[in-house]
């Protein structure tokens, strides 16, 4: 009998496809909250070509929740986090959120980083009326899924504008080429928002090339781009491909500045891109060079705990968990619908990534920073307010 049950549990774990990784929970993945606990679910890319996104975010979330638990928890209850790995796949993201809600019975969900994966999972949270906060998905469509879906980061119409202005005003670029990932809603959207603003500013798009995430050879696209003689190239992708693109661009003698968005933010960017990535620019959610007390304190605590400098993902993960907890604390009895209402009321929350106020579309309106890659350090260049 025991054997049969074990086999059934294993079969379930295999068919549902998501690996469980949790600090706090043991067992077959069907744990429910005990009377003095609140269950929070997290889903992210802990493995795969965007693994640093999931790992950093999870580090930030865990640090925030441990602080809360140490200080007594929320309404006398401890928060228990269940983290599921989706391997960077949209289908797995949806499976993970289904499992967190229907099997574990979580009260709220944190995730994802990549917009495509947030968009795959958000409808499940919405249908089940469980609030979800994406720490860092920037495509507008994510929160358009419904009134239970929030984010604590800015959105891509703004991020695209920021980089278009930077290209035009700071780099004095007149002609820009685009290289976008057509499999990523984030990349496609950000490219479009950039183009719109850059044209408004009088700029010209001389080439618009594409690739699909997972590809490793970008020489054909880069050769076309080089022939179009741009002043700069906008590459709104994720770090693995961006690192390779930078290398291949320089190998082909394409030496103009490369520009990107938050998807470049990874400790692996320099590892993959090598010196070819140096001197290029991207927009991001925070800078480690800030002197704001809340940022300095966060970096210090994170380094003590993880021995590493926190990237923007870690900072956003931390902020998303803190915003959720503060909302929970304001409810009468921790019902998901009440938590939803309280998240919606978040105003001037003093986050590591800036002041967070949730607007009527359930997005955060915040400034962006532009940084310049210099080895493993992203040097602060400028802040651009909405
Ligand atoms: N904004 C990206 C998206 O929506 C995800 C991301 C955020 C990546 C922050 C890196 C840093 O897909």
Coordinates of C-alpha atoms and ligand atoms in Angstrom, one line a residue:
X1 CA 0.0 0.0 0.0
X2 CA 2.8 2.4 1.0
X3 CA 4.5 1.6 -2.3
X4 CA 1.4 2.4 -4.3
X5 CA 0.9 5.8 -2.6
X6 CA 4.6 6.6 -3.2
X7 CA 4.3 5.7 -6.8
X8 CA 1.2 7.8 -7.2
X9 CA 3.0 10.8 -5.7
X10 CA 6.0 10.4 -7.9
X11 CA 3.8 10.0 -11.0
X12 CA 2.0 13.2 -10.0
X13 CA 5.3 15.0 -9.6
X14 CA 6.6 13.8 -12.9
X15 CA 3.4 14.5 -14.9
X16 CA 2.9 17.9 -13.5
X17 CA 6.5 18.6 -14.7
X18 CA 7.6 21.2 -12.3
X19 CA 10.4 20.6 -9.9
X20 CA 9.7 21.7 -6.4
X21 CA 12.3 23.7 -4.6
X22 CA 11.5 25.0 -1.3
X23 CA 13.3 26.0 1.8
X24 CA 10.5 25.3 4.1
X25 CA 8.4 22.5 2.8
X26 CA 9.2 18.8 2.7
X27 CA 7.1 16.0 1.3
X28 CA 5.2 15.3 -1.9
X29 CA 4.2 18.8 -2.8
X30 CA 0.6 18.9 -1.5
X31 CA 1.2 20.6 1.8
X32 CA -1.4 23.0 3.0
X33 CA -1.1 25.8 5.5
X34 CA -1.4 25.0 9.2
X35 CA -3.4 27.3 11.4
X36 CA -0.5 29.5 12.2
X37 CA 0.9 29.8 8.7
X38 CA 0.1 31.7 5.5
X39 CA 1.1 29.9 2.3
X40 CA 2.6 32.0 -0.5
X41 CA 3.5 30.5 -3.9
X42 CA 6.4 31.5 -6.1
X43 CA 7.1 30.3 -9.7
X44 CA 10.2 31.1 -11.6
X45 CA 13.0 30.0 -13.9
X46 CA 15.4 28.4 -11.5
X47 CA 17.0 26.4 -14.3
X48 CA 17.4 27.0 -18.0
X49 CA 18.9 29.8 -20.1
X50 CA 17.2 32.4 -17.8
X51 CA 18.2 30.7 -14.6
X52 CA 19.7 33.8 -13.0
X53 CA 16.4 35.6 -13.3
X54 CA 14.6 33.0 -11.2
X55 CA 17.4 32.4 -8.7
X56 CA 18.0 36.1 -8.0
X57 CA 14.2 36.8 -7.7
X58 CA 13.8 33.9 -5.3
X59 CA 16.8 35.1 -3.2
X60 CA 15.2 38.5 -2.8
X61 CA 11.8 37.0 -2.0
X62 CA 13.2 34.7 0.6
X63 CA 15.2 37.4 2.3
X64 CA 12.2 39.6 2.6
X65 CA 10.0 36.8 4.0
X66 CA 12.6 35.7 6.5
X67 CA 12.8 39.3 7.7
X68 CA 9.0 39.4 8.1
X69 CA 8.9 36.0 9.9
X70 CA 11.7 37.0 12.2
X71 CA 9.8 40.1 13.2
X72 CA 6.7 38.0 14.1
X73 CA 5.1 37.3 10.7
X74 CA 1.8 38.7 9.6
X75 CA -1.1 38.8 12.1
X76 CA 0.9 36.4 14.3
X77 CA 1.2 33.9 11.5
X78 CA 4.4 32.8 9.8
X79 CA 4.7 33.0 6.0
X80 CA 5.6 29.8 4.3
X81 CA 7.0 30.1 0.8
X82 CA 6.6 27.3 -1.8
X83 CA 8.8 27.9 -4.8
X84 CA 8.4 25.9 -8.1
X85 CA 10.8 25.8 -11.0
X86 CA 9.3 26.2 -14.5
X87 CA 12.6 25.7 -16.3
X88 CA 12.0 28.9 -18.2
X89 CA 9.1 27.4 -20.1
X90 CA 5.6 28.9 -20.4
X91 CA 3.7 25.6 -20.2
X92 CA 5.6 24.8 -17.0
X93 CA 4.8 28.3 -15.6
X94 CA 1.1 27.6 -16.1
X95 CA 1.4 24.1 -14.6
X96 CA 3.3 25.5 -11.6
X97 CA 0.6 28.2 -10.8
X98 CA -2.2 25.6 -11.2
X99 CA -0.5 23.4 -8.8
X100 CA 0.3 26.1 -6.3
X101 CA -3.3 27.2 -6.2
X102 CA -5.3 24.0 -6.6
X103 CA -3.0 21.6 -4.7
X104 CA -1.2 23.8 -2.1
X105 CA -3.9 26.3 -1.7
X106 CA -1.6 29.4 -1.6
X107 CA -3.1 32.7 -0.7
X108 CA -1.1 34.7 -3.2
X109 CA 1.4 34.1 -6.0
X110 CA 4.7 35.9 -6.7
X111 CA 6.2 35.7 -10.3
X112 CA 7.2 35.6 -13.0
X113 CA 10.1 37.6 -14.4
X114 CA 9.6 37.0 -18.1
X115 CA 6.5 38.6 -19.5
X116 CA 5.6 35.6 -21.7
X117 CA 5.6 33.3 -18.7
X118 CA 3.6 35.7 -16.5
X119 CA 1.1 35.9 -19.4
X120 CA 0.8 32.1 -19.5
X121 CA 0.2 31.8 -15.8
X122 CA -1.8 35.0 -14.9
X123 CA -5.2 33.7 -16.3
X124 CA -5.0 30.8 -13.8
X125 CA -4.5 33.2 -10.9
X126 CA -7.3 35.4 -12.2
X127 CA -9.8 32.6 -12.7
X128 CA -9.1 31.3 -9.2
X129 CA -9.2 34.8 -7.7
X130 CA -5.8 34.5 -6.2
X131 CA -3.7 37.7 -6.3
X132 CA -0.5 37.5 -8.3
X133 CA 2.3 40.1 -8.2
X134 CA 4.9 39.9 -10.9
X135 CA 8.1 41.4 -9.6
X136 CA 9.5 42.3 -13.0
X137 CA 7.4 41.5 -16.1
X138 CA 7.2 44.7 -18.0
X139 CA 5.0 44.0 -21.0
X140 CA 1.7 45.9 -20.6
X141 CA -0.4 42.8 -21.4
X142 CA 0.5 41.0 -18.1
X143 CA -1.7 43.1 -15.8
X144 CA -4.4 43.4 -18.5
X145 CA -5.3 39.8 -17.8
X146 CA -7.5 41.0 -14.9
X147 CA -8.0 42.7 -11.6
X148 CA -6.0 40.1 -9.5
X149 CA -2.8 40.7 -11.5
X150 CA -0.3 43.3 -10.3
X151 CA 3.3 44.2 -10.8
X152 CA 5.8 46.3 -8.8
X153 CA 7.9 47.4 -11.9
X154 CA 7.4 50.0 -14.6
X155 CA 6.1 48.9 -18.0
X156 CA 7.7 48.8 -21.5
X157 CA 6.0 51.8 -23.2
X158 CA 8.0 53.7 -20.6
X159 CA 11.2 51.6 -20.9
X160 CA 11.1 51.9 -24.7
X161 CA 10.7 55.7 -24.4
X162 CA 13.7 55.9 -22.0
X163 CA 16.0 54.1 -24.3
X164 CA 14.8 55.9 -27.4
X165 CA 15.4 59.2 -25.7
X166 CA 18.8 58.0 -24.6
X167 CA 19.7 56.9 -28.1
X168 CA 18.6 60.2 -29.6
X169 CA 19.7 62.7 -26.9
X170 CA 22.8 61.1 -25.3
X171 CA 24.2 58.9 -28.0
X172 CA 23.1 61.4 -30.7
X173 CA 22.0 58.4 -32.8
X174 CA 20.0 59.2 -36.0
X175 CA 19.9 55.7 -37.4
X176 CA 19.2 52.7 -35.3
X177 CA 18.9 49.0 -36.1
X178 CA 16.8 46.6 -34.1
X179 CA 17.5 42.9 -33.3
X180 CA 14.5 41.4 -31.5
X181 CA 13.5 37.9 -30.1
X182 CA 10.3 37.1 -31.8
X183 CA 9.5 34.3 -29.3
X184 CA 9.4 36.8 -26.4
X185 CA 6.5 39.1 -25.8
X186 CA 8.8 41.3 -23.9
X187 CA 11.3 41.7 -26.7
X188 CA 8.7 42.3 -29.4
X189 CA 6.8 44.8 -27.3
X190 CA 9.9 46.7 -26.2
X191 CA 11.2 46.9 -29.8
X192 CA 7.9 48.3 -30.9
X193 CA 7.7 50.9 -28.1
X194 CA 11.3 51.9 -28.8
X195 CA 10.7 52.4 -32.5
X196 CA 7.6 54.5 -32.0
X197 CA 9.4 56.9 -29.7
X198 CA 12.6 57.0 -31.7
X199 CA 10.7 57.9 -34.8
X200 CA 8.8 60.6 -32.9
X201 CA 12.2 62.1 -32.0
X202 CA 13.1 62.2 -35.7
X203 CA 15.2 59.1 -35.8
X204 CA 15.2 56.4 -38.5
X205 CA 15.1 52.6 -38.2
X206 CA 17.5 51.3 -40.8
X207 CA 17.1 47.6 -40.2
X208 CA 14.7 45.5 -38.1
X209 CA 16.0 41.9 -37.7
X210 CA 14.8 39.0 -35.5
X211 CA 15.9 35.8 -33.9
X212 CA 14.3 33.2 -31.7
X213 CA 15.5 32.5 -28.2
X214 CA 17.6 29.4 -28.0
X215 CA 19.4 30.3 -31.3
X216 CA 23.2 30.7 -31.0
X217 CA 24.3 32.1 -34.4
X218 CA 23.3 35.7 -35.2
X219 CA 25.8 36.4 -37.9
X220 CA 23.3 36.6 -40.8
X221 CA 21.2 39.2 -39.0
X222 CA 24.3 41.1 -37.8
X223 CA 25.7 41.2 -41.3
X224 CA 22.5 42.8 -42.6
X225 CA 22.6 45.3 -39.7
X226 CA 26.2 46.2 -40.4
X227 CA 25.4 46.9 -44.1
X228 CA 22.6 49.3 -43.0
X229 CA 25.3 51.4 -41.2
X230 CA 23.4 52.2 -38.0
X231 CA 24.7 54.6 -35.3
X232 CA 23.6 52.1 -32.6
X233 CA 21.7 48.8 -32.3
X234 CA 18.8 48.1 -30.0
X235 CA 18.8 44.5 -28.7
X236 CA 15.9 44.0 -26.3
X237 CA 16.6 40.4 -25.4
X238 CA 17.7 38.3 -22.5
X239 CA 21.3 38.0 -21.3
X240 CA 22.2 34.6 -22.9
X241 CA 21.4 35.6 -26.4
X242 CA 22.6 39.2 -25.9
X243 CA 26.0 38.0 -24.7
X244 CA 26.4 36.0 -27.8
X245 CA 25.1 38.7 -30.0
X246 CA 27.6 41.2 -28.6
X247 CA 30.5 38.8 -29.3
X248 CA 29.4 38.1 -32.8
X249 CA 28.8 41.7 -33.6
X250 CA 32.3 42.7 -32.6
X251 CA 33.7 39.7 -34.5
X252 CA 32.0 41.0 -37.6
X253 CA 33.4 44.5 -37.1
X254 CA 30.1 46.0 -36.0
X255 CA 31.4 48.4 -33.3
X256 CA 28.6 50.9 -32.7
X257 CA 27.0 50.9 -29.2
X258 CA 24.5 48.2 -28.4
X259 CA 21.6 49.1 -26.3
X260 CA 19.1 47.0 -24.4
X261 CA 16.5 46.8 -21.6
X262 CA 16.2 45.1 -18.2
X263 CA 16.6 41.7 -19.8
X264 CA 20.3 42.2 -19.9
X265 CA 20.5 42.3 -16.1
X266 CA 22.4 39.2 -15.1
X267 CA 25.7 38.2 -13.5
X268 CA 26.1 36.0 -16.5
X269 CA 26.0 38.8 -19.1
X270 CA 29.7 39.5 -18.9
X271 CA 30.6 35.8 -18.5
X272 CA 28.8 35.1 -21.9
X273 CA 29.6 38.3 -23.7
X274 CA 33.1 38.9 -22.5
X275 CA 34.8 42.2 -23.2
X276 CA 32.5 42.5 -26.3
X277 CA 29.7 43.6 -24.0
X278 CA 31.6 46.3 -22.3
X279 CA 30.7 49.9 -23.0
X280 CA 27.1 49.0 -24.0
X281 CA 24.0 50.4 -22.3
X282 CA 20.8 49.1 -20.9
X283 CA 17.8 50.4 -18.9
X284 CA 17.2 48.9 -15.5
X285 CA 15.1 49.0 -12.3
X286 CA 17.8 50.0 -9.8
X287 CA 21.5 50.7 -9.5
X288 CA 23.9 49.2 -7.0
X289 CA 25.6 52.6 -7.0
X290 CA 22.7 54.3 -5.3
X291 CA 23.3 56.0 -2.0
X292 CA 19.6 55.8 -0.8
X293 CA 19.6 54.3 2.7
X294 CA 17.1 51.6 1.8
X295 CA 19.3 50.5 -1.1
X296 CA 22.6 50.6 0.8
X297 CA 21.0 48.5 3.6
X298 CA 19.5 46.0 1.2
X299 CA 22.8 45.5 -0.6
X300 CA 24.6 45.0 2.7
X301 CA 22.2 42.4 4.0
X302 CA 22.0 40.6 0.6
X303 CA 25.8 40.3 0.4
X304 CA 26.0 39.0 4.0
X305 CA 23.4 36.4 3.2
X306 CA 24.3 35.3 -0.4
X307 CA 27.9 36.6 -0.8
X308 CA 26.9 38.3 -4.0
X309 CA 25.8 41.7 -5.2
X310 CA 22.1 41.8 -5.8
X311 CA 20.9 42.5 -9.3
X312 CA 17.7 44.2 -10.2
X313 CA 15.7 41.0 -10.1
X314 CA 16.7 40.3 -6.5
X315 CA 15.7 43.9 -5.6
X316 CA 12.3 43.5 -7.4
X317 CA 11.7 40.1 -5.8
X318 CA 12.4 41.6 -2.4
X319 CA 10.0 44.5 -3.1
X320 CA 7.2 42.3 -4.4
X321 CA 7.3 40.2 -1.3
X322 CA 7.3 43.3 1.0
X323 CA 4.4 44.9 -0.9
X324 CA 2.4 41.6 -0.6
X325 CA 3.1 41.3 3.1
X326 CA 2.1 44.9 3.8
X327 CA -1.1 44.4 1.9
X328 CA -1.8 41.2 3.9
X329 CA -1.2 43.0 7.2
X330 CA -3.9 45.6 6.3
X331 CA -6.6 43.0 5.7
X332 CA -9.2 41.9 8.2
X333 CA -8.8 38.2 7.9
X334 CA -6.3 37.5 5.1
X335 CA -8.9 36.5 2.4
X336 CA -7.4 36.6 -1.1
X337 CA -10.0 39.1 -2.2
X338 CA -9.1 41.4 0.6
X339 CA -5.4 41.0 -0.1
X340 CA -6.2 41.9 -3.7
X341 CA -8.0 45.1 -2.6
X342 CA -5.1 46.1 -0.3
X343 CA -2.4 45.5 -3.0
X344 CA -4.4 47.8 -5.2
X345 CA -4.2 50.5 -2.6
X346 CA -0.4 50.4 -2.3
X347 CA 0.9 53.9 -2.1
X348 CA 4.4 55.4 -1.8
X349 CA 5.8 52.1 -0.6
X350 CA 9.5 52.8 0.0
X351 CA 11.0 50.0 -2.1
X352 CA 14.6 49.2 -3.0
X353 CA 13.6 49.9 -6.6
X354 CA 12.0 53.2 -5.8
X355 CA 8.7 54.5 -4.5
X356 CA 6.0 52.0 -5.4
X357 CA 2.4 53.3 -6.0
X358 CA 0.1 50.9 -7.8
X359 CA -2.0 52.7 -10.4
X360 CA -5.5 51.9 -11.7
X361 CA -4.1 49.5 -14.3
X362 CA -2.3 47.6 -11.4
X363 CA 1.2 48.8 -12.6
X364 CA 3.8 50.7 -10.7
X365 CA 4.9 54.1 -11.9
X366 CA 8.6 54.5 -11.2
X367 CA 11.8 56.0 -12.7
X368 CA 14.3 53.9 -14.7
X369 CA 18.0 54.0 -14.6
X370 CA 20.4 53.6 -17.5
X371 CA 23.7 51.8 -16.8
X372 CA 26.8 51.1 -18.8
X373 CA 28.3 47.6 -18.7
X374 CA 31.9 47.5 -17.3
X375 CA 32.9 43.9 -16.7
X376 CA 30.8 42.7 -13.8
X377 CA 29.8 46.1 -12.8
X378 CA 26.9 48.1 -14.3
X379 CA 28.0 51.7 -14.0
X380 CA 25.2 54.2 -13.3
X381 CA 24.8 56.7 -16.2
X382 CA 21.5 58.5 -15.5
X383 CA 18.0 58.2 -14.0
X384 CA 14.9 59.0 -16.2
X385 CA 11.6 59.7 -14.5
X386 CA 8.2 58.9 -16.0
Ligands
LIG1 N1 11.1 42.8 -18.0 C1 11.4 41.5 -18.5 C2 10.2 40.9 -19.1 O1 9.1 41.4 -19.0 C3 12.0 40.6 -17.5 C4 13.2 41.1 -16.7 C5 13.1 42.0 -15.7 C6 14.5 40.6 -17.0 C7 14.2 42.5 -15.0 C8 15.6 41.1 -16.3 C9 15.4 42.1 -15.3 O2 10.2 39.9 -19.8

